[in-house]
C-alpha cells in the first residue's frame, strides 16, 4: 500500500463556521480556524463525539509537547485569548507520517499487520462492518438494502469518520478473527457528555483533561512506539493509560482497502483489536453514572426517555449514593471558576448509541440531546439536592398516574381482575400518548426551574404548577384511550376521584377570602 490521503491536508472534518457556512477541512486548516469555527458539523452521533475525542487527544499532546506540564491558569489564558495554533501545527507536522489514511506501516487508526496475517490477508469484509448505521452480516436495519457480497463504495472521507465512531462505540461480542470475541469500545452503550463553548477552541479548552506530571505515559494510538502486531491483538485486555489512550483505542483491528482511484472504499480487513479493560476507579471522562438497582451504572439512552429526566446524573454527588457525573463536566467547571464565570450557564451536549437491554450487540438507537446547566448546580450540594427532589417528585407523580390509568383501562375490559387483562391495560397505556404528553409539558418548564434554583427562588411552587399543568392533558389522553362505551364511562367515573386525590397536593391553597366568597 502506498502512502496517500494525509489527514493534515485532505478536507475530511465537517465544521460549521460562525457565519453559518458548512465546510470540510483538514486538521491543519481546522486548527488554523479553531477560533472562527463554532462546532463540528458531523451528523452521526457516534462519529461526532469520536471526532471531538481525537481533537482533544491532539490538543492535549500538542500542548504537552510545547509547554510540558501546563495547568489551569494556562488553560484559562488559552480559553480567553485562543489556543496556540503554532504549537498545534508543529505537533501535527512532527507526526505527519502517522496521519496518512493509507500507509504501508502506520495507516491512521488502523492495523497494517492485517495485510500479512494468515487469518486476514485473503479475507475482506464490506465497509458496512464499521458503520453503526448500516446493515452488516445478519443485522439489517430499515432503509439499508445493501448486501455484503455487493457493497457500495464510499469516499475515504466518509470511511475515516465511520471508523472513528465505530472504534468508540462498537459493542462487545463475537469477532472470530485472531480472537473468538472482543471487548466493547470505550463508549459502548453510553450517553457521553461534552461541555460546549461558543467556539471550537473554547469547547476544546472546557473539555480538555488535566496534564499529568508525566505526560508521556498516556499516548494516543498514533504516538505508540511500534505499530500494533498480531501479538497485541491476541493479548489480554489492558487498562487505559489515560484519556488520550481511551480516546484513540483501537478496539477493533481494521485495515481499509482503497479502490484504484485511492479516494473510495468498498472493502476492508477486520479482526479483534487491542481490547480495553475497565477500571472502576478510572472511568471514561465523558461517561456519567446513575444509580441502578445494584449500584451505579453508566447513563445510556432509553426509548421515550429524554436525558433531562436523568439530569441528576450530570451533577456532583459527594456521597456517591445518587450519581457520578462525567469528568469533563468537572474540568469545565474548574475552568469557568478560574475565568470568574462561576455564575454562568454551561451548555452540555449528551450523545451516543444505546443497545437493547440484555443484548449488548444489538444497537437500537442513537441520539443527541442538549441541556444548559447553571454552574451553581456544579458546586452547591444543597441546590443539587433540591433539583433531585423536584425530578423525583415528577417521576413519582407519573408513576401514580400510570397506576390509576392502568386500573381504569383494565376496568373497561372484560375480566378486569385477571392478570393478563392488567398486563394488556399497562401495555395500552405505555403505548399511548400520556407519557410523551406529560414529560413534554414538563420539559418546557425545566429551564425556568433551573433558573429559579440558580437564583434561590421559590422553585417548589413553580414546579408544582408545572406538574399540575403537565398531568391534566396526560390524564385526558388516558381517558381518550377508553373509548365511548358504557363500560368505559363507568371506569372513568370510578377512577376520576383517585386522579383528583393524586393532584390535590399540587393545587394552590385556598385562601380565607376565597372560602368566604
Coordinates of C-alpha atoms in Angstrom, one line a residue:
X1 CA 0.0 0.0 0.0
X2 CA 1.4 3.4 -1.0
X3 CA 1.2 6.5 1.2
X4 CA -1.9 8.5 0.4
X5 CA -4.6 10.8 1.8
X6 CA -2.9 12.7 4.6
X7 CA -5.5 13.9 7.1
X8 CA -3.5 17.0 7.8
X9 CA -4.2 18.3 4.3
X10 CA -7.2 16.5 2.9
X11 CA -10.6 18.0 3.7
X12 CA -12.4 15.4 5.8
X13 CA -13.6 17.1 9.0
X14 CA -17.1 18.8 8.7
X15 CA -17.2 22.1 10.5
X16 CA -19.6 25.0 11.0
X17 CA -18.2 28.5 10.9
X18 CA -19.6 31.5 12.8
X19 CA -21.2 32.8 9.6
X20 CA -23.2 29.6 9.2
X21 CA -21.1 28.2 6.5
X22 CA -20.5 24.4 6.5
X23 CA -17.2 23.1 5.1
X24 CA -14.9 20.1 5.2
X25 CA -11.3 20.9 6.3
X26 CA -8.1 19.1 7.1
X27 CA -6.5 19.1 10.5
X28 CA -4.1 22.0 9.7
X29 CA -6.9 24.1 8.4
X30 CA -9.2 23.2 11.4
X31 CA -6.6 24.4 14.0
X32 CA -5.8 27.5 11.9
X33 CA -9.5 28.5 12.1
X34 CA -10.2 27.0 15.5
X35 CA -11.3 30.4 16.9
X36 CA -13.7 31.0 14.0
X37 CA -15.3 27.5 13.9
X38 CA -18.4 27.2 16.1
X39 CA -18.5 23.4 16.2
X40 CA -18.1 20.2 14.3
X41 CA -20.9 19.5 11.8
X42 CA -20.8 15.7 11.7
X43 CA -24.4 14.4 11.7
X44 CA -23.8 10.9 13.1
X45 CA -23.7 11.0 17.0
X46 CA -21.0 8.3 17.3
X47 CA -18.8 9.9 14.7
X48 CA -19.4 13.4 16.2
X49 CA -18.2 12.5 19.7
X50 CA -15.3 10.4 18.3
X51 CA -14.1 13.3 16.3
X52 CA -14.1 15.6 19.3
X53 CA -12.2 12.9 21.3
X54 CA -9.5 12.8 18.6
X55 CA -9.2 16.6 18.6
X56 CA -8.9 16.6 22.4
X57 CA -6.1 14.0 22.2
X58 CA -4.2 16.1 19.6
X59 CA -4.7 19.3 21.6
X60 CA -3.6 17.7 24.8
X61 CA -0.4 16.2 23.3
X62 CA 0.5 19.3 21.4
X63 CA 0.3 21.5 24.5
X64 CA 2.3 19.0 26.5
X65 CA 5.0 18.8 23.8
X66 CA 5.2 22.6 23.7
X67 CA 4.8 23.6 27.3
X68 CA 5.5 20.4 29.3
X69 CA 3.3 20.4 32.4
X70 CA 0.6 23.0 32.0
X71 CA -2.1 23.9 34.4
X72 CA -5.5 25.7 35.0
X73 CA -4.1 29.2 34.6
X74 CA -2.6 28.2 31.2
X75 CA -5.9 26.8 30.1
X76 CA -7.8 29.9 31.2
X77 CA -5.4 32.0 29.1
X78 CA -5.9 29.8 26.1
X79 CA -9.7 29.9 26.6
X80 CA -9.7 33.7 26.7
X81 CA -7.0 34.5 24.1
X82 CA -7.1 31.5 21.8
X83 CA -5.2 28.2 21.5
X84 CA -1.6 28.4 20.4
X85 CA -2.0 27.5 16.8
X86 CA 1.7 27.3 16.1
X87 CA 2.2 24.6 18.8
X88 CA -0.7 22.6 17.4
X89 CA 0.6 22.8 13.8
X90 CA 4.1 21.9 15.0
X91 CA 2.8 18.9 16.7
X92 CA 0.9 17.7 13.6
X93 CA 3.8 18.3 11.3
X94 CA 6.0 16.3 13.7
X95 CA 3.7 13.3 13.4
X96 CA 2.7 13.9 9.8
X97 CA 3.8 10.4 8.8
X98 CA 1.3 8.9 11.2
X99 CA -1.7 10.7 9.8
X100 CA -1.9 9.0 6.4
X101 CA -5.1 7.1 6.0
X102 CA -3.3 4.7 3.6
X103 CA 0.2 3.8 4.6
X104 CA 2.2 0.5 4.4
X105 CA 3.2 0.6 8.1
X106 CA 1.2 3.3 10.0
X107 CA -2.3 3.8 8.5
X108 CA -4.2 6.2 10.7
X109 CA -6.1 4.4 13.4
X110 CA -5.7 1.1 11.6
X111 CA -3.6 -2.1 11.8
X112 CA -1.3 -2.7 8.9
X113 CA -0.4 -6.2 10.2
X114 CA -3.8 -7.4 8.8
X115 CA -2.4 -7.2 5.3
X116 CA 0.1 -10.1 6.0
X117 CA -1.6 -12.0 8.8
X118 CA -2.7 -15.5 7.8
X119 CA -6.2 -15.0 9.3
X120 CA -7.0 -11.9 7.3
X121 CA -4.8 -11.4 4.2
X122 CA -7.1 -13.4 2.0
X123 CA -10.3 -12.2 3.6
X124 CA -12.2 -9.0 3.4
X125 CA -15.5 -7.5 4.6
X126 CA -17.7 -4.8 3.2
X127 CA -17.2 -1.3 4.6
X128 CA -20.5 -1.6 6.4
X129 CA -18.7 -3.7 9.0
X130 CA -17.6 -0.4 10.6
X131 CA -20.8 1.6 10.0
X132 CA -23.1 1.5 13.1
X133 CA -26.0 2.8 10.9
X134 CA -25.7 0.1 8.2
X135 CA -26.7 -3.5 7.8
X136 CA -23.9 -6.0 8.4
X137 CA -23.9 -9.7 8.5
X138 CA -27.3 -10.8 9.8
X139 CA -28.2 -7.5 11.4
X140 CA -30.1 -5.5 8.7
X141 CA -31.6 -2.1 9.5
X142 CA -34.5 -0.1 8.0
X143 CA -33.8 1.8 4.7
X144 CA -30.5 -0.1 4.2
X145 CA -30.8 -2.6 1.4
X146 CA -27.1 -3.3 0.7
X147 CA -25.8 -6.8 0.8
X148 CA -22.4 -8.0 2.0
X149 CA -21.5 -9.6 -1.4
X150 CA -22.1 -6.4 -3.4
X151 CA -21.2 -3.4 -1.2
X152 CA -21.4 0.1 -2.4
X153 CA -18.5 2.5 -2.4
X154 CA -17.9 5.4 0.0
X155 CA -15.4 8.1 0.0
X156 CA -12.2 7.9 2.1
X157 CA -13.6 10.9 4.0
X158 CA -16.7 9.0 5.0
X159 CA -14.7 5.9 5.8
X160 CA -12.5 7.5 8.3
X161 CA -15.4 9.2 10.1
X162 CA -17.3 5.8 10.2
X163 CA -14.1 4.2 11.5
X164 CA -13.6 6.6 14.4
X165 CA -17.2 6.3 15.6
X166 CA -17.1 2.5 15.3
X167 CA -13.9 2.2 17.4
X168 CA -15.5 4.2 20.2
X169 CA -19.0 2.6 20.3
X170 CA -18.6 -0.9 19.0
X171 CA -20.4 -3.4 21.3
X172 CA -18.6 -6.4 22.7
X173 CA -19.2 -9.8 21.3
X174 CA -18.1 -12.4 18.7
X175 CA -15.4 -11.5 16.3
X176 CA -13.9 -14.9 15.3
X177 CA -10.7 -13.4 13.8
X178 CA -7.5 -13.5 15.8
X179 CA -9.7 -14.0 18.9
X180 CA -13.2 -15.5 19.2
X181 CA -14.7 -12.4 20.9
X182 CA -13.6 -9.0 22.0
X183 CA -14.4 -6.3 24.5
X184 CA -16.6 -3.3 23.7
X185 CA -15.4 0.1 22.7
X186 CA -14.8 2.8 25.4
X187 CA -18.2 4.4 24.9
X188 CA -20.4 1.3 24.1
X189 CA -24.0 1.8 25.3
X190 CA -23.1 5.2 26.8
X191 CA -24.7 8.7 26.7
X192 CA -21.4 10.7 26.6
X193 CA -21.3 14.3 27.9
X194 CA -19.3 17.1 26.3
X195 CA -19.3 20.7 27.6
X196 CA -19.7 23.2 24.7
X197 CA -18.2 26.6 24.2
X198 CA -19.2 29.3 21.7
X199 CA -16.2 28.3 19.5
X200 CA -14.5 25.0 18.8
X201 CA -11.4 26.4 20.6
X202 CA -13.3 27.0 23.8
X203 CA -15.0 23.7 23.6
X204 CA -11.6 22.0 23.5
X205 CA -10.5 24.1 26.5
X206 CA -13.6 23.3 28.5
X207 CA -13.3 19.5 27.9
X208 CA -9.5 19.1 28.0
X209 CA -8.3 16.7 30.6
X210 CA -5.6 17.8 33.0
X211 CA -1.9 17.4 32.1
X212 CA -0.3 14.8 34.2
X213 CA 3.1 15.1 35.9
X214 CA 4.5 12.6 33.3
X215 CA 2.5 13.4 30.1
X216 CA 4.4 10.9 28.0
X217 CA 2.8 8.0 29.9
X218 CA -0.5 8.5 28.2
X219 CA -0.1 8.3 24.4
X220 CA -2.7 8.3 21.6
X221 CA -2.7 5.5 19.1
X222 CA -0.5 7.4 16.5
X223 CA 2.3 8.0 19.0
X224 CA 2.8 4.4 20.1
X225 CA 6.4 3.3 19.8
X226 CA 5.5 0.4 17.4
X227 CA 2.5 -0.4 15.2
X228 CA 0.0 -2.9 16.6
X229 CA 1.1 -6.5 15.9
X230 CA -0.9 -9.8 16.0
X231 CA 0.6 -10.4 19.4
X232 CA -1.0 -7.2 20.6
X233 CA -4.3 -8.2 19.2
X234 CA -4.1 -11.7 20.9
X235 CA -3.1 -10.2 24.2
X236 CA -5.4 -9.9 27.3
X237 CA -7.3 -6.7 27.7
X238 CA -5.3 -3.8 29.1
X239 CA -6.3 -0.8 31.2
X240 CA -6.2 2.6 29.6
X241 CA -3.1 4.7 30.4
X242 CA -5.3 7.8 30.4
X243 CA -7.8 9.8 28.4
X244 CA -5.5 10.0 25.3
X245 CA -5.4 6.2 25.2
X246 CA -9.2 5.9 25.7
X247 CA -10.0 8.5 23.1
X248 CA -8.0 6.7 20.4
X249 CA -8.0 3.0 21.5
X250 CA -8.1 0.5 18.5
X251 CA -10.9 -1.5 20.0
X252 CA -11.1 -3.4 16.7
X253 CA -8.3 -4.0 14.1
X254 CA -9.3 -2.6 10.8
X255 CA -7.4 -2.0 7.5
X256 CA -9.2 0.0 4.8
X257 CA -8.6 -1.2 1.3
X258 CA -8.6 1.7 -1.2
X259 CA -10.1 1.4 -4.7
X260 CA -7.9 2.1 -7.7
X261 CA -8.6 5.8 -7.5
X262 CA -7.3 6.0 -4.0
X263 CA -10.4 8.0 -2.9
X264 CA -13.0 5.4 -2.3
X265 CA -13.5 2.3 -0.1
X266 CA -15.7 -0.7 -0.5
X267 CA -13.8 -3.4 1.4
X268 CA -11.7 -3.7 4.5
X269 CA -9.9 -6.3 6.6
X270 CA -11.2 -6.8 10.1
X271 CA -10.2 -8.6 13.3
X272 CA -10.2 -8.3 17.1
X273 CA -8.5 -5.3 18.4
X274 CA -6.5 -4.0 21.4
X275 CA -9.1 -4.9 24.0
X276 CA -9.8 -2.3 26.7
X277 CA -10.2 -3.5 30.3
X278 CA -12.4 -1.3 32.5
X279 CA -11.2 0.2 35.8
X280 CA -14.0 1.3 38.2
X281 CA -11.5 3.8 39.7
X282 CA -10.7 5.4 36.4
X283 CA -14.0 5.8 34.4
X284 CA -14.2 7.3 31.0
X285 CA -14.0 11.1 31.3
X286 CA -17.2 11.5 29.3
X287 CA -19.4 8.8 30.9
X288 CA -22.0 9.7 33.5
X289 CA -23.2 7.2 36.1
X290 CA -26.7 7.0 37.8
X291 CA -28.0 4.8 40.5
X292 CA -29.3 1.4 39.2
X293 CA -30.9 -1.5 41.0
X294 CA -27.5 -2.9 42.0
X295 CA -25.3 0.3 42.3
X296 CA -24.1 2.9 39.8
X297 CA -24.5 2.1 36.1
X298 CA -23.5 4.1 33.0
X299 CA -26.1 6.5 31.8
X300 CA -27.4 5.5 28.4
X301 CA -30.4 6.4 26.2
X302 CA -33.8 4.7 26.9
X303 CA -36.7 4.6 24.5
X304 CA -39.0 7.6 25.1
X305 CA -36.9 9.0 27.9
X306 CA -35.3 12.4 27.4
X307 CA -32.0 12.9 29.0
X308 CA -33.2 15.7 31.2
X309 CA -35.1 13.2 33.3
X310 CA -31.7 11.8 34.3
X311 CA -30.2 15.3 34.8
X312 CA -29.1 14.5 38.3
X313 CA -26.6 12.0 36.8
X314 CA -24.7 15.0 35.4
X315 CA -24.4 16.8 38.7
X316 CA -21.9 16.2 41.5
X317 CA -22.8 13.9 44.4
X318 CA -20.1 13.7 47.0
X319 CA -21.9 10.9 48.8
X320 CA -21.8 8.7 45.8
X321 CA -25.3 7.5 46.5
X322 CA -27.1 9.0 43.5
X323 CA -24.7 9.7 40.7
X324 CA -21.2 10.1 39.4
X325 CA -21.0 12.8 36.7
X326 CA -18.6 12.8 33.8
X327 CA -15.1 14.1 34.5
X328 CA -15.3 16.6 31.6
X329 CA -18.0 18.5 33.4
X330 CA -15.7 18.9 36.4
X331 CA -12.9 20.1 34.1
X332 CA -15.3 22.7 32.6
X333 CA -16.5 23.9 36.0
X334 CA -13.0 24.4 37.3
X335 CA -12.0 26.4 34.2
X336 CA -15.1 28.6 34.4
X337 CA -14.2 29.2 38.1
X338 CA -10.7 30.3 37.1
X339 CA -12.2 32.6 34.5
X340 CA -14.5 34.2 37.1
X341 CA -17.6 32.8 35.3
X342 CA -18.9 30.8 38.3
X343 CA -22.4 32.3 37.8
X344 CA -22.7 31.5 34.1
X345 CA -24.6 28.7 32.3
X346 CA -22.8 25.7 30.8
X347 CA -24.2 24.2 27.6
X348 CA -23.7 20.4 27.5
X349 CA -24.2 18.0 24.6
X350 CA -25.1 14.5 25.5
X351 CA -24.9 11.9 22.7
X352 CA -24.2 8.3 22.0
X353 CA -25.6 4.9 21.0
X354 CA -27.7 2.6 23.1
X355 CA -28.0 -1.2 22.9
X356 CA -31.0 -3.4 23.6
X357 CA -31.4 -4.4 27.2
X358 CA -29.8 -7.9 27.7
X359 CA -28.5 -7.9 24.1
X360 CA -25.4 -5.6 24.1
X361 CA -24.6 -6.4 20.4
X362 CA -27.9 -5.2 19.2
X363 CA -27.9 -1.4 18.6
X364 CA -31.4 0.1 18.9
X365 CA -31.0 3.9 18.9
X366 CA -28.7 6.8 18.8
X367 CA -29.4 10.3 19.9
X368 CA -28.1 13.8 20.6
X369 CA -29.6 15.9 23.5
X370 CA -28.6 19.4 24.6
X371 CA -29.0 20.8 28.1
X372 CA -27.8 24.0 29.7
X373 CA -26.7 23.9 33.4
X374 CA -26.3 26.9 35.7
X375 CA -22.9 26.4 37.1
X376 CA -24.2 26.7 40.7
X377 CA -25.6 23.2 40.2
X378 CA -22.0 22.0 39.7
X379 CA -20.8 23.3 43.1
X380 CA -23.7 23.8 45.6
X381 CA -24.8 20.5 47.0
X382 CA -28.0 21.8 48.6
X383 CA -29.2 23.2 45.3
X384 CA -28.4 19.9 43.5
X385 CA -30.4 18.1 46.2
X386 CA -33.4 20.4 45.6
X387 CA -33.2 19.6 41.8
X388 CA -33.0 15.9 42.6
X389 CA -36.1 16.1 44.8
X390 CA -38.0 18.0 42.1
X391 CA -37.2 15.4 39.5
X392 CA -38.1 12.6 41.9
X393 CA -41.5 14.3 42.6
X394 CA -42.3 14.5 38.8
X395 CA -41.3 10.8 38.3
X396 CA -43.4 9.7 41.3
X397 CA -46.4 11.7 40.1
X398 CA -46.2 9.9 36.7
X399 CA -46.0 6.5 38.4
X400 CA -49.2 7.4 40.3
X401 CA -50.9 8.4 37.1
X402 CA -49.8 5.2 35.4
X403 CA -51.2 3.1 38.2
X404 CA -54.5 4.8 38.2
X405 CA -54.8 4.9 34.4
X406 CA -53.8 1.2 34.1
X407 CA -56.5 0.2 36.6
X408 CA -59.0 2.4 34.7
X409 CA -58.2 0.8 31.3
X410 CA -58.4 -2.7 32.8
X411 CA -61.9 -1.9 34.2
X412 CA -63.1 -1.1 30.8
X413 CA -62.1 -4.6 29.5
X414 CA -63.8 -7.9 30.1
X415 CA -62.5 -9.8 33.2
X416 CA -60.7 -6.7 34.6
X417 CA -59.2 -8.6 37.6
X418 CA -57.3 -11.1 35.5
X419 CA -53.5 -10.6 35.4
X420 CA -53.4 -10.8 31.6
X421 CA -56.0 -8.0 31.5
X422 CA -53.9 -5.8 33.7
X423 CA -50.9 -6.5 31.5
X424 CA -52.8 -5.5 28.4
X425 CA -54.0 -2.4 30.1
X426 CA -50.5 -1.5 31.2
X427 CA -49.1 -2.0 27.7
X428 CA -52.0 0.0 26.2
X429 CA -51.2 2.9 28.5
X430 CA -47.4 2.7 27.8
X431 CA -48.1 2.8 24.0
X432 CA -50.4 5.8 24.3
X433 CA -49.7 9.5 24.4
X434 CA -49.8 10.1 28.1
X435 CA -46.1 9.7 28.9
X436 CA -45.0 11.8 26.0
X437 CA -47.6 14.5 26.8
X438 CA -46.7 14.7 30.5
X439 CA -42.9 14.8 30.1
X440 CA -43.0 17.1 27.1
X441 CA -45.0 19.7 29.1
X442 CA -42.6 19.4 32.0
X443 CA -39.6 19.8 29.7
X444 CA -40.8 23.1 28.6
X445 CA -40.7 24.3 32.2
X446 CA -37.3 22.9 33.0
X447 CA -35.3 26.0 32.1
X448 CA -37.5 28.1 34.4
X449 CA -36.9 25.6 37.2
X450 CA -33.1 25.7 36.7
X451 CA -33.1 29.5 36.6
X452 CA -35.2 29.6 39.8
X453 CA -32.8 27.3 41.5
X454 CA -29.9 29.3 40.4
X455 CA -31.5 32.4 41.9
X456 CA -32.6 30.6 45.1
X457 CA -36.2 31.4 44.3
X458 CA -39.4 29.6 45.1
X459 CA -38.8 26.6 42.9
X460 CA -41.3 24.5 44.8
X461 CA -44.4 26.5 43.8
X462 CA -43.1 26.8 40.2
X463 CA -42.5 23.1 39.8
X464 CA -45.9 22.1 41.4
X465 CA -47.6 24.4 38.9
X466 CA -45.6 22.8 36.1
X467 CA -46.6 19.3 37.2
X468 CA -50.2 20.3 37.5
X469 CA -50.1 21.8 34.0
X470 CA -48.5 18.6 32.6
X471 CA -50.6 15.9 34.3
X472 CA -54.0 17.3 33.1
X473 CA -53.5 16.6 29.4
X474 CA -51.8 13.3 30.2
X475 CA -54.9 12.2 32.1
X476 CA -57.1 13.3 29.3
X477 CA -55.0 11.3 26.8
X478 CA -55.5 8.2 29.0
X479 CA -59.3 8.8 29.2
X480 CA -59.4 9.0 25.4
X481 CA -58.0 5.5 25.2
X482 CA -61.1 4.2 26.9
X483 CA -63.5 4.7 24.0
X484 CA -67.1 5.8 24.5
X485 CA -69.0 2.7 25.6
X486 CA -70.9 2.3 28.9
X487 CA -68.1 0.3 30.5
X488 CA -65.6 3.0 29.6
X489 CA -67.8 5.8 31.1
X490 CA -68.2 3.8 34.3
X491 CA -64.5 3.1 34.5
X492 CA -63.7 6.8 34.1
X493 CA -66.2 7.8 36.8
X494 CA -64.8 5.2 39.2
X495 CA -61.2 6.4 38.8
X496 CA -61.6 10.1 38.5
X497 CA -61.7 10.6 42.3
X498 CA -58.4 8.7 42.6
X499 CA -56.9 11.1 40.0
X500 CA -58.2 14.1 41.8
X501 CA -56.7 12.8 45.0
X502 CA -53.4 12.4 43.2
X503 CA -53.2 16.0 42.1
X504 CA -54.7 17.5 45.3
X505 CA -51.3 18.2 46.9
X506 CA -50.4 20.2 43.7
X507 CA -53.3 22.6 44.0
X508 CA -52.7 26.0 45.4
X509 CA -54.0 26.5 48.9
X510 CA -57.5 28.0 49.2
X511 CA -57.3 31.4 51.0
X512 CA -59.7 32.5 53.7
X513 CA -61.1 35.2 51.4
X514 CA -61.8 32.7 48.7
X515 CA -63.5 30.4 51.2
X516 CA -65.7 33.3 52.5
X517 CA -66.8 34.2 49.0

